[in-house]
Coordinates of N, CA and C in Angstrom, one line a residue:
I102 N -90.5 -11.9 -26.4 CA -89.9 -13.0 -25.6 C -90.8 -14.2 -25.7
V103 N -92.1 -14.0 -25.7 CA -92.9 -15.2 -25.7 C -93.5 -15.5 -27.0
S104 N -93.2 -14.7 -28.0 CA -93.8 -14.9 -29.4 C -93.0 -15.9 -30.2
F105 N -91.8 -16.2 -29.9 CA -91.0 -17.2 -30.6 C -89.9 -17.8 -29.7
D106 N -89.2 -18.8 -30.2 CA -88.3 -19.5 -29.4 C -86.9 -18.8 -29.4
V107 N -86.8 -17.9 -28.4 CA -85.6 -17.0 -28.2 C -84.4 -17.9 -28.1
T108 N -84.4 -18.9 -27.3 CA -83.2 -19.7 -27.0 C -82.8 -20.4 -28.3
A109 N -83.7 -20.9 -29.1 CA -83.3 -21.6 -30.3 C -82.7 -20.5 -31.3
F110 N -83.3 -19.4 -31.4 CA -82.7 -18.3 -32.2 C -81.3 -17.9 -31.8
I111 N -81.1 -17.7 -30.6 CA -79.8 -17.3 -30.1 C -78.8 -18.5 -30.3
E112 N -79.2 -19.7 -30.0 CA -78.3 -20.8 -30.2 C -77.9 -21.0 -31.6
E113 N -78.8 -20.8 -32.5 CA -78.6 -21.0 -34.0 C -77.6 -19.9 -34.4
T114 N -77.9 -18.6 -34.0 CA -77.1 -17.5 -34.4 C -75.7 -17.6 -33.9
V115 N -75.5 -18.0 -32.7 CA -74.2 -18.2 -32.1 C -73.4 -19.3 -32.8
A116 N -74.1 -20.4 -33.1 CA -73.5 -21.6 -33.8 C -73.0 -21.1 -35.2
E117 N -73.8 -20.4 -35.9 CA -73.5 -19.9 -37.2 C -72.2 -19.0 -37.2
A118 N -72.2 -18.2 -36.1 CA -71.0 -17.2 -36.0 C -69.8 -17.9 -35.3
G119 N -70.0 -19.1 -34.8 CA -68.9 -19.8 -34.1 C -68.4 -19.1 -32.8
I120 N -69.4 -18.5 -32.1 CA -69.1 -17.9 -30.8 C -69.4 -18.8 -29.7
P121 N -68.4 -19.0 -28.8 CA -68.7 -19.8 -27.6 C -69.9 -19.3 -26.8
A122 N -70.7 -20.2 -26.3 CA -71.9 -19.8 -25.6 C -71.6 -18.9 -24.4
H123 N -70.5 -19.2 -23.7 CA -70.2 -18.5 -22.4 C -69.9 -17.0 -22.7
L124 N -69.7 -16.6 -23.9 CA -69.4 -15.2 -24.2 C -70.7 -14.4 -24.5
I125 N -71.9 -15.1 -24.5 CA -73.1 -14.4 -24.8 C -73.8 -14.0 -23.5
K126 N -74.1 -12.8 -23.4 CA -74.8 -12.2 -22.2 C -76.2 -11.8 -22.7
A127 N -77.2 -12.5 -22.3 CA -78.6 -12.2 -22.7 C -79.2 -11.3 -21.7
E128 N -79.5 -10.0 -22.1 CA -80.1 -9.1 -21.2 C -81.6 -9.1 -21.4
I129 N -82.3 -9.3 -20.3 CA -83.8 -9.2 -20.3 C -84.2 -8.1 -19.4
T130 N -85.0 -7.2 -19.9 CA -85.4 -6.1 -19.0 C -86.2 -6.5 -17.8
E131 N -86.1 -5.7 -16.8 CA -86.9 -5.9 -15.6 C -88.4 -5.9 -16.0
T132 N -88.8 -5.1 -16.9 CA -90.2 -5.0 -17.3 C -90.7 -6.3 -17.9
A133 N -89.8 -7.0 -18.7 CA -90.2 -8.3 -19.2 C -90.3 -9.3 -18.1
Y134 N -89.4 -9.3 -17.2 CA -89.5 -10.2 -16.0 C -90.8 -9.9 -15.3
A135 N -91.2 -8.7 -15.1 CA -92.4 -8.4 -14.3 C -93.7 -8.7 -15.0
K136 N -93.7 -8.6 -16.4 CA -94.9 -8.8 -17.1 C -95.2 -10.3 -17.4
E137 N -94.1 -11.0 -17.7 CA -94.2 -12.4 -18.1 C -93.4 -13.3 -17.1
V138 N -93.6 -13.2 -15.9 CA -92.8 -13.8 -14.8 C -92.5 -15.3 -15.1
E139 N -93.5 -16.1 -15.4 CA -93.3 -17.5 -15.6 C -92.5 -17.8 -16.9
Q140 N -92.9 -17.2 -18.0 CA -92.3 -17.5 -19.2 C -90.8 -16.9 -19.2
V141 N -90.6 -15.8 -18.7 CA -89.2 -15.2 -18.7 C -88.4 -16.0 -17.7
G142 N -88.9 -16.5 -16.6 CA -88.2 -17.4 -15.7 C -87.7 -18.6 -16.4
E143 N -88.6 -19.2 -17.2 CA -88.3 -20.4 -18.0 C -87.2 -20.1 -19.0
L144 N -87.4 -19.0 -19.7 CA -86.4 -18.5 -20.7 C -85.0 -18.4 -20.1
A145 N -85.0 -17.7 -18.9 CA -83.7 -17.5 -18.3 C -83.1 -18.9 -17.9
K146 N -83.9 -19.8 -17.4 CA -83.4 -21.1 -17.0 C -82.9 -21.8 -18.3
T147 N -83.6 -21.8 -19.4 CA -83.2 -22.5 -20.6 C -81.9 -21.9 -21.1
L148 N -81.8 -20.5 -21.2 CA -80.6 -19.9 -21.6 C -79.4 -20.3 -20.8
R149 N -79.6 -20.4 -19.5 CA -78.4 -20.8 -18.7 C -78.1 -22.3 -19.0
E150 N -79.1 -23.1 -19.2 CA -78.8 -24.5 -19.5 C -77.9 -24.7 -20.8
Y151 N -78.1 -23.7 -21.7 CA -77.4 -23.7 -23.0 C -76.0 -23.1 -22.8
G152 N -75.7 -22.5 -21.6 CA -74.4 -21.9 -21.4 C -74.4 -20.4 -21.5
F153 N -75.5 -19.8 -21.8 CA -75.5 -18.3 -21.9 C -75.8 -17.7 -20.6
S154 N -75.2 -16.5 -20.3 CA -75.4 -15.8 -19.1 C -76.7 -15.0 -19.2
T155 N -77.4 -14.8 -18.1 CA -78.6 -14.0 -18.2 C -78.5 -12.8 -17.2
Y156 N -78.8 -11.7 -17.8 CA -78.7 -10.4 -17.0 C -80.1 -9.8 -16.9
M157 N -80.4 -9.3 -15.7 CA -81.7 -8.5 -15.6 C -81.3 -7.1 -15.8
D158 N -81.7 -6.5 -16.9 CA -81.4 -5.1 -17.2 C -82.4 -4.1 -16.6
D159 N -81.9 -3.0 -16.2 CA -82.7 -1.9 -15.7 C -83.4 -2.2 -14.4
F160 N -82.7 -3.0 -13.5 CA -83.4 -3.3 -12.3 C -83.7 -2.1 -11.5
G161 N -84.9 -2.0 -11.0 CA -85.3 -0.8 -10.2 C -85.9 0.3 -10.9
S162 N -86.0 0.2 -12.3 CA -86.5 1.3 -13.1 C -88.0 1.4 -13.1
G163 N -88.7 0.3 -12.8 CA -90.2 0.4 -13.0 C -90.9 -0.6 -12.1
Q164 N -91.2 -1.7 -12.5 CA -92.1 -2.6 -11.8 C -91.3 -3.7 -11.0
S165 N -90.1 -3.4 -10.7 CA -89.3 -4.4 -10.0 C -89.9 -4.8 -8.6
S166 N -89.6 -6.0 -8.3 CA -90.0 -6.5 -7.0 C -88.8 -7.3 -6.5
L167 N -88.5 -7.2 -5.3 CA -87.4 -8.0 -4.8 C -87.7 -9.5 -4.9
S168 N -89.0 -9.9 -5.0 CA -89.3 -11.3 -5.2 C -88.8 -11.8 -6.5
M169 N -88.6 -10.9 -7.5 CA -88.0 -11.4 -8.7 C -86.6 -12.0 -8.5
L170 N -85.8 -11.4 -7.6 CA -84.5 -11.9 -7.3 C -84.5 -13.3 -6.7
K171 N -85.6 -13.5 -6.0 CA -85.8 -14.8 -5.3 C -86.3 -15.9 -6.3
N172 N -87.2 -15.5 -7.2 CA -87.9 -16.4 -8.0 C -87.3 -16.7 -9.4
V173 N -86.4 -15.8 -9.9 CA -85.8 -16.0 -11.2 C -84.3 -16.2 -11.0
N174 N -83.9 -17.2 -11.8 CA -82.4 -17.6 -11.7 C -81.7 -16.8 -12.8
L175 N -80.9 -15.8 -12.3 CA -80.2 -15.0 -13.2 C -78.7 -14.9 -12.8
D176 N -77.9 -14.4 -13.7 CA -76.4 -14.4 -13.4 C -76.0 -13.0 -12.9
V177 N -76.6 -12.0 -13.4 CA -76.1 -10.6 -13.1 C -77.3 -9.7 -13.1
M178 N -77.3 -8.8 -12.1 CA -78.3 -7.7 -12.0 C -77.7 -6.4 -12.5
K179 N -78.4 -5.8 -13.4 CA -77.9 -4.5 -13.9 C -78.7 -3.4 -13.2
L180 N -78.1 -2.7 -12.3 CA -78.8 -1.7 -11.5 C -79.1 -0.5 -12.3
D181 N -80.3 -0.1 -12.4 CA -80.7 1.1 -13.2 C -80.0 2.3 -12.8
R182 N -79.8 3.2 -13.8 CA -79.1 4.5 -13.5 C -79.9 5.4 -12.6
C183 N -81.1 5.1 -12.3 CA -81.9 6.0 -11.4 C -81.3 5.9 -10.0
F184 N -80.6 4.9 -9.7 CA -80.0 4.8 -8.3 C -78.6 5.4 -8.2
V185 N -78.0 5.9 -9.3 CA -76.7 6.5 -9.2 C -76.9 7.9 -8.8
P186 N -76.3 8.3 -7.7 CA -76.4 9.6 -7.2 C -75.7 10.6 -8.2
D187 N -76.3 11.8 -8.3 CA -75.7 12.9 -9.0 C -75.6 14.1 -8.1
E188 N -75.1 15.2 -8.7 CA -74.8 16.4 -7.8 C -76.1 16.9 -7.1
N189 N -77.3 16.7 -7.6 CA -78.5 17.2 -7.0 C -79.1 16.3 -6.0
D190 N -78.6 15.1 -5.9 CA -79.2 14.2 -4.9 C -78.6 14.3 -3.5
G191 N -79.3 14.0 -2.6 CA -78.8 14.0 -1.2 C -78.2 12.6 -0.8
E192 N -78.1 12.4 0.4 CA -77.5 11.1 0.9 C -78.5 9.9 0.6
K193 N -79.7 10.2 0.5 CA -80.7 9.1 0.2 C -80.3 8.2 -0.9
S194 N -79.9 8.8 -2.0 CA -79.5 8.0 -3.2 C -78.3 7.1 -2.9
E195 N -77.4 7.7 -2.2 CA -76.2 6.9 -1.9 C -76.6 5.7 -1.0
Q196 N -77.4 6.0 0.0 CA -77.9 4.9 0.9 C -78.6 3.8 0.2
I197 N -79.5 4.2 -0.8 CA -80.3 3.2 -1.5 C -79.3 2.4 -2.4
M198 N -78.4 3.1 -3.1 CA -77.5 2.4 -4.0 C -76.6 1.4 -3.2
G199 N -76.1 1.9 -2.0 CA -75.3 1.1 -1.2 C -76.0 -0.1 -0.7
S200 N -77.3 0.1 -0.3 CA -78.1 -1.1 0.2 C -78.4 -2.1 -0.9
M201 N -78.6 -1.6 -2.2 CA -78.8 -2.5 -3.3 C -77.6 -3.3 -3.5
L202 N -76.4 -2.7 -3.5 CA -75.2 -3.4 -3.7 C -74.9 -4.4 -2.6
D203 N -75.2 -4.0 -1.4 CA -75.0 -4.9 -0.2 C -75.9 -6.2 -0.4
M204 N -77.2 -5.9 -0.8 CA -78.1 -7.0 -0.9 C -77.7 -8.0 -2.0
A205 N -77.2 -7.4 -3.1 CA -76.8 -8.3 -4.2 C -75.6 -9.1 -3.8
R206 N -74.7 -8.4 -3.1 CA -73.5 -9.2 -2.6 C -73.9 -10.3 -1.7
S207 N -74.9 -10.1 -0.8 CA -75.3 -11.1 0.1 C -75.9 -12.3 -0.6
L208 N -76.4 -12.0 -1.8 CA -77.0 -13.1 -2.7 C -76.0 -13.7 -3.6
D209 N -74.8 -13.3 -3.5 CA -73.7 -13.7 -4.5 C -74.1 -13.4 -5.9
L210 N -74.8 -12.2 -6.1 CA -75.3 -11.8 -7.4 C -74.5 -10.6 -7.9
P211 N -73.6 -10.8 -8.9 CA -72.8 -9.7 -9.4 C -73.8 -8.6 -9.9
V212 N -73.3 -7.3 -9.8 CA -74.1 -6.2 -10.2 C -73.3 -5.3 -11.2
V213 N -73.9 -4.9 -12.3 CA -73.4 -3.9 -13.2 C -74.2 -2.6 -12.9
V214 N -73.5 -1.5 -12.5 CA -74.2 -0.3 -12.2 C -74.2 0.5 -13.5
E215 N -75.4 0.8 -13.9 CA -75.6 1.5 -15.2 C -75.6 3.1 -15.0
G216 N -75.3 3.8 -16.0 CA -75.4 5.2 -16.0 C -74.3 6.0 -15.3
I217 N -73.1 5.5 -15.3 CA -72.0 6.2 -14.7 C -71.5 7.3 -15.7
E218 N -71.7 8.5 -15.4 CA -71.3 9.6 -16.3 C -70.2 10.5 -15.8
T219 N -69.8 10.4 -14.6 CA -68.8 11.3 -14.0 C -67.7 10.5 -13.2
E220 N -66.6 11.1 -13.1 CA -65.5 10.4 -12.3 C -66.0 10.2 -10.8
K221 N -66.7 11.2 -10.3 CA -67.2 11.1 -8.9 C -68.2 9.9 -8.8
Q222 N -69.1 9.7 -9.8 CA -70.0 8.5 -9.7 C -69.2 7.2 -9.8
A223 N -68.2 7.2 -10.6 CA -67.3 6.0 -10.8 C -66.6 5.7 -9.4
E224 N -66.0 6.7 -8.8 CA -65.3 6.5 -7.6 C -66.3 6.1 -6.4
L225 N -67.5 6.7 -6.4 CA -68.5 6.3 -5.4 C -68.9 4.9 -5.6
T226 N -69.1 4.5 -6.8 CA -69.5 3.1 -7.1 C -68.5 2.1 -6.6
L227 N -67.2 2.4 -6.9 CA -66.1 1.6 -6.5 C -66.0 1.6 -4.9
K228 N -66.1 2.7 -4.3 CA -66.1 2.9 -2.8 C -67.2 2.0 -2.2
M229 N -68.3 1.9 -2.8 CA -69.5 1.1 -2.3 C -69.3 -0.4 -2.6
G230 N -68.3 -0.7 -3.3 CA -68.0 -2.1 -3.5 C -68.5 -2.6 -4.9
G231 N -69.0 -1.7 -5.7 CA -69.4 -2.0 -7.1 C -68.1 -2.3 -7.9
R232 N -68.1 -3.5 -8.6 CA -66.9 -3.8 -9.4 C -67.2 -3.5 -10.8
Y233 N -68.4 -3.6 -11.3 CA -68.7 -3.4 -12.7 C -69.6 -2.2 -12.9
A234 N -69.3 -1.4 -13.9 CA -70.2 -0.3 -14.2 C -70.1 0.0 -15.7
Q235 N -71.1 0.7 -16.1 CA -71.1 1.1 -17.5 C -71.7 2.5 -17.6
G236 N -71.4 3.2 -18.6 CA -71.9 4.5 -18.8 C -71.0 5.4 -19.7
Y237 N -71.4 6.6 -20.0 CA -70.7 7.5 -20.9 C -69.3 7.9 -20.3
Y238 N -69.2 7.8 -19.0 CA -67.9 8.1 -18.4 C -66.8 7.3 -19.0
F239 N -67.1 6.0 -19.2 CA -66.1 5.1 -19.7 C -66.1 5.1 -21.3
Y240 N -67.2 5.0 -21.9 CA -67.3 5.0 -23.4 C -68.7 5.4 -23.8
K241 N -68.7 6.1 -24.9 CA -70.0 6.4 -25.6 C -70.2 5.3 -26.7
P242 N -71.4 5.2 -27.2 CA -71.6 4.2 -28.3 C -70.6 4.6 -29.5
M243 N -70.1 3.6 -30.1 CA -69.1 3.8 -31.2 C -69.3 2.9 -32.4
P244 N -68.7 3.3 -33.5 CA -68.8 2.4 -34.7 C -68.1 1.1 -34.4
R245 N -68.4 0.1 -35.2 CA -67.9 -1.2 -35.0 C -66.4 -1.3 -35.1
D246 N -65.8 -0.6 -36.1 CA -64.3 -0.7 -36.2 C -63.6 -0.1 -35.0
E247 N -64.1 1.0 -34.4 CA -63.5 1.6 -33.2 C -63.7 0.6 -32.0
F248 N -64.8 0.0 -32.0 CA -65.1 -1.0 -30.9 C -64.1 -2.2 -31.0
E249 N -63.9 -2.7 -32.2 CA -63.0 -3.8 -32.4 C -61.5 -3.4 -32.0
Q250 N -61.1 -2.1 -32.3 CA -59.8 -1.6 -31.9 C -59.7 -1.6 -30.4
L251 N -60.8 -1.1 -29.8 CA -60.8 -1.1 -28.3 C -60.6 -2.5 -27.7
L252 N -61.3 -3.4 -28.2 CA -61.2 -4.8 -27.7 C -59.8 -5.4 -27.9
A253 N -59.1 -4.9 -28.9 CA -57.8 -5.5 -29.2 C -56.7 -4.9 -28.2
D254 N -57.0 -3.9 -27.5 CA -56.1 -3.3 -26.5 C -56.3 -3.9 -25.1
P255 N -55.4 -4.8 -24.7 CA -55.6 -5.5 -23.4 C -55.6 -4.6 -22.2
D256 N -55.0 -3.4 -22.4 CA -55.0 -2.4 -21.3 C -56.3 -1.7 -21.1
K257 N -57.2 -1.8 -22.0 CA -58.5 -1.0 -21.9 C -59.7 -1.9 -21.7
V258 N -59.5 -3.2 -21.7 CA -60.7 -4.1 -21.6 C -60.4 -5.1 -20.5
D259 N -61.4 -5.4 -19.7 CA -61.4 -6.4 -18.7 C -61.8 -7.7 -19.4
H260 N -60.9 -8.4 -19.9 CA -61.2 -9.6 -20.7 C -61.7 -10.8 -19.8
E261 N -61.6 -10.7 -18.5 CA -62.1 -11.6 -17.6 C -63.6 -11.4 -17.5
G262 N -64.0 -10.2 -17.3 CA -65.4 -9.8 -17.2 C -66.1 -10.6 -16.1
V263 N -67.4 -10.6 -16.2 CA -68.3 -11.3 -15.2 C -68.4 -12.7 -15.8
R264 N -67.8 -13.7 -15.3 CA -67.7 -15.0 -15.9 C -68.4 -16.0 -14.9
F265 N -69.0 -17.0 -15.5 CA -69.7 -18.1 -14.8 C -69.4 -19.4 -15.5
E266 N -68.4 -20.1 -15.0 CA -68.0 -21.3 -15.7 C -68.0 -22.4 -14.7

Protein backbone atom coordinates (compact mmCIF):
# COMPACT_ATOMS: atom_id res chain seq x y z
CA ILE A 1 0.00 0.00 0.00
CA VAL A 2 2.82 2.41 0.74
CA SER A 3 5.33 1.15 -1.86
CA PHE A 4 3.59 2.66 -4.91
CA ASP A 5 0.76 5.03 -5.85
CA VAL A 6 -2.26 2.75 -5.40
CA THR A 7 -4.77 5.44 -6.30
CA ALA A 8 -3.03 6.24 -9.60
CA PHE A 9 -2.82 2.53 -10.44
CA ILE A 10 -6.53 1.97 -9.77
CA GLU A 11 -7.53 5.16 -11.55
CA GLU A 12 -5.50 4.21 -14.64
CA THR A 13 -6.80 0.63 -14.67
CA VAL A 14 -10.41 1.76 -14.30
CA ALA A 15 -10.02 4.38 -17.04
CA GLU A 16 -8.51 1.81 -19.44
CA ALA A 17 -11.39 -0.59 -18.75
CA GLY A 18 -14.02 2.15 -18.99
CA ILE A 19 -15.50 1.33 -15.58
CA PRO A 20 -17.26 4.12 -13.65
CA ALA A 21 -15.37 4.92 -10.44
CA HIS A 22 -18.45 4.46 -8.23
CA LEU A 23 -18.49 0.75 -9.13
CA ILE A 24 -15.03 0.17 -7.63
CA LYS A 25 -14.90 -1.01 -4.02
CA ALA A 26 -11.35 -0.86 -2.66
CA GLU A 27 -10.96 -3.28 0.25
CA ILE A 28 -8.16 -2.51 2.68
CA THR A 29 -7.54 -5.04 5.41
CA GLU A 30 -7.82 -4.07 9.02
CA THR A 31 -4.18 -5.13 9.44
CA ALA A 32 -3.07 -2.57 6.86
CA TYR A 33 -5.09 0.11 8.64
CA ALA A 34 -3.48 -0.86 11.95
CA LYS A 35 0.12 -0.99 10.67
CA GLU A 36 0.17 2.11 8.48
CA VAL A 37 -2.54 4.25 10.05
CA GLU A 38 -1.51 7.59 8.58
CA GLN A 39 -0.66 6.35 5.08
CA VAL A 40 -3.73 4.15 4.81
CA GLY A 41 -5.92 6.96 6.12
CA GLU A 42 -4.56 9.21 3.38
CA LEU A 43 -5.03 6.46 0.79
CA ALA A 44 -8.67 5.95 1.85
CA LYS A 45 -9.25 9.70 1.66
CA THR A 46 -7.70 9.96 -1.81
CA LEU A 47 -9.61 6.94 -3.11
CA ARG A 48 -12.86 8.51 -1.94
CA GLU A 49 -11.92 11.83 -3.60
CA TYR A 50 -11.59 9.95 -6.90
CA GLY A 51 -15.04 8.43 -6.42
CA PHE A 52 -14.02 4.94 -5.29
CA SER A 53 -15.64 3.36 -2.22
CA THR A 54 -13.37 2.19 0.58
CA TYR A 55 -14.08 -0.89 2.65
CA MET A 56 -12.28 -2.01 5.80
CA ASP A 57 -11.95 -5.75 5.33
CA ASP A 58 -11.75 -8.31 8.17
CA PHE A 59 -12.70 -5.83 10.90
CA GLY A 60 -12.14 -7.42 14.28
CA SER A 61 -9.83 -10.18 13.08
CA GLY A 62 -6.62 -8.96 14.61
CA GLN A 63 -5.27 -5.60 15.59
CA SER A 64 -8.46 -3.61 15.26
CA SER A 65 -9.16 -0.70 17.46
CA LEU A 66 -12.39 1.20 17.63
CA SER A 67 -10.32 4.36 17.22
CA MET A 68 -9.79 3.26 13.60
CA LEU A 69 -13.48 3.85 12.97
CA LYS A 70 -13.11 7.34 14.39
CA ASN A 71 -9.88 8.25 12.64
CA VAL A 72 -10.25 6.72 9.18
CA ASN A 73 -12.85 7.84 6.68
CA LEU A 74 -14.29 4.71 5.11
CA ASP A 75 -17.54 3.76 3.44
CA VAL A 76 -18.16 0.21 4.63
CA MET A 77 -16.94 -2.03 7.43
CA LYS A 78 -16.67 -5.73 6.63
CA LEU A 79 -17.19 -7.55 9.91
CA ASP A 80 -14.85 -10.52 10.17
CA ARG A 81 -16.30 -14.02 10.18
CA CYS A 82 -14.99 -14.60 13.71
CA PHE A 83 -18.04 -12.68 15.01
CA VAL A 84 -20.59 -14.87 13.22
CA PRO A 85 -22.06 -17.33 15.69
CA ASP A 86 -21.99 -21.02 14.83
CA GLU A 87 -23.56 -24.08 16.45
CA ASN A 88 -20.78 -24.31 19.08
CA ASP A 89 -21.00 -20.71 20.27
CA GLY A 90 -23.06 -19.48 23.13
CA GLU A 91 -24.97 -16.25 23.41
CA LYS A 92 -21.77 -14.24 23.75
CA SER A 93 -21.08 -14.36 19.99
CA GLU A 94 -24.59 -13.18 19.21
CA GLN A 95 -24.30 -10.33 21.72
CA ILE A 96 -20.94 -9.22 20.31
CA MET A 97 -22.13 -9.36 16.72
CA GLY A 98 -25.32 -7.50 17.64
CA SER A 99 -23.32 -4.83 19.45
CA MET A 100 -20.98 -4.40 16.47
CA LEU A 101 -23.94 -3.99 14.12
CA ASP A 102 -25.62 -1.53 16.50
CA MET A 103 -22.43 0.51 16.79
CA ALA A 104 -21.97 0.65 13.02
CA ARG A 105 -25.61 1.67 12.57
CA SER A 106 -25.16 4.50 15.08
CA LEU A 107 -22.17 5.69 13.00
CA ASP A 108 -24.18 5.43 9.76
CA LEU A 109 -21.56 2.92 8.62
CA PRO A 110 -22.89 0.11 6.44
CA VAL A 111 -21.64 -3.36 7.37
CA VAL A 112 -21.02 -6.47 5.31
CA VAL A 113 -21.01 -9.53 7.57
CA GLU A 114 -18.44 -12.01 6.28
CA GLY A 115 -18.44 -15.78 6.63
CA ILE A 116 -22.11 -16.65 6.39
CA GLU A 117 -22.19 -20.39 5.74
CA THR A 118 -25.62 -21.55 6.94
CA GLU A 119 -29.24 -20.49 6.61
CA LYS A 120 -29.37 -20.03 10.38
CA GLN A 121 -26.44 -17.57 10.27
CA ALA A 122 -28.09 -15.67 7.41
CA GLU A 123 -31.39 -15.45 9.30
CA LEU A 124 -29.63 -14.33 12.49
CA THR A 125 -27.71 -11.64 10.61
CA LEU A 126 -30.93 -10.35 9.08
CA LYS A 127 -32.72 -10.49 12.45
CA MET A 128 -29.92 -8.39 14.00
CA GLY A 129 -30.37 -5.75 11.32
CA GLY A 130 -27.53 -6.78 9.02
CA ARG A 131 -28.47 -5.96 5.44
CA TYR A 132 -25.36 -7.16 3.61
CA ALA A 133 -23.59 -10.46 4.01
CA GLN A 134 -21.23 -12.68 2.10
CA GLY A 135 -20.17 -16.26 2.40
CA TYR A 136 -20.46 -19.76 1.03
CA TYR A 137 -24.14 -19.91 1.98
CA PHE A 138 -24.82 -17.52 -0.90
CA TYR A 139 -22.11 -18.45 -3.41
CA LYS A 140 -18.74 -20.12 -3.55
CA PRO A 141 -15.91 -18.76 -5.72
CA MET A 142 -16.73 -19.43 -9.37
CA PRO A 143 -15.24 -19.13 -12.85
CA ARG A 144 -15.64 -15.82 -14.65
CA ASP A 145 -18.25 -17.05 -17.16
CA GLU A 146 -20.49 -18.37 -14.36
CA PHE A 147 -20.09 -15.09 -12.47
CA GLU A 148 -21.06 -13.08 -15.55
CA GLN A 149 -24.16 -15.27 -16.01
CA LEU A 150 -25.08 -14.64 -12.37
CA LEU A 151 -24.73 -10.88 -12.80
CA ALA A 152 -27.01 -11.00 -15.84
CA ASP A 153 -29.89 -12.41 -13.77
CA PRO A 154 -31.64 -9.47 -12.03
CA ASP A 155 -33.42 -11.84 -9.62
CA LYS A 156 -30.13 -13.05 -8.14
CA VAL A 157 -28.16 -9.84 -7.68
CA ASP A 158 -28.77 -6.68 -5.67
CA HIS A 159 -27.76 -4.22 -8.37
CA GLU A 160 -28.29 -1.34 -5.99
CA GLY A 161 -25.69 -2.65 -3.57
CA VAL A 162 -24.05 -0.42 -1.02
CA ARG A 163 -23.96 2.90 -2.90
CA PHE A 164 -22.57 6.28 -2.00
CA GLU A 165 -23.40 8.95 -4.53
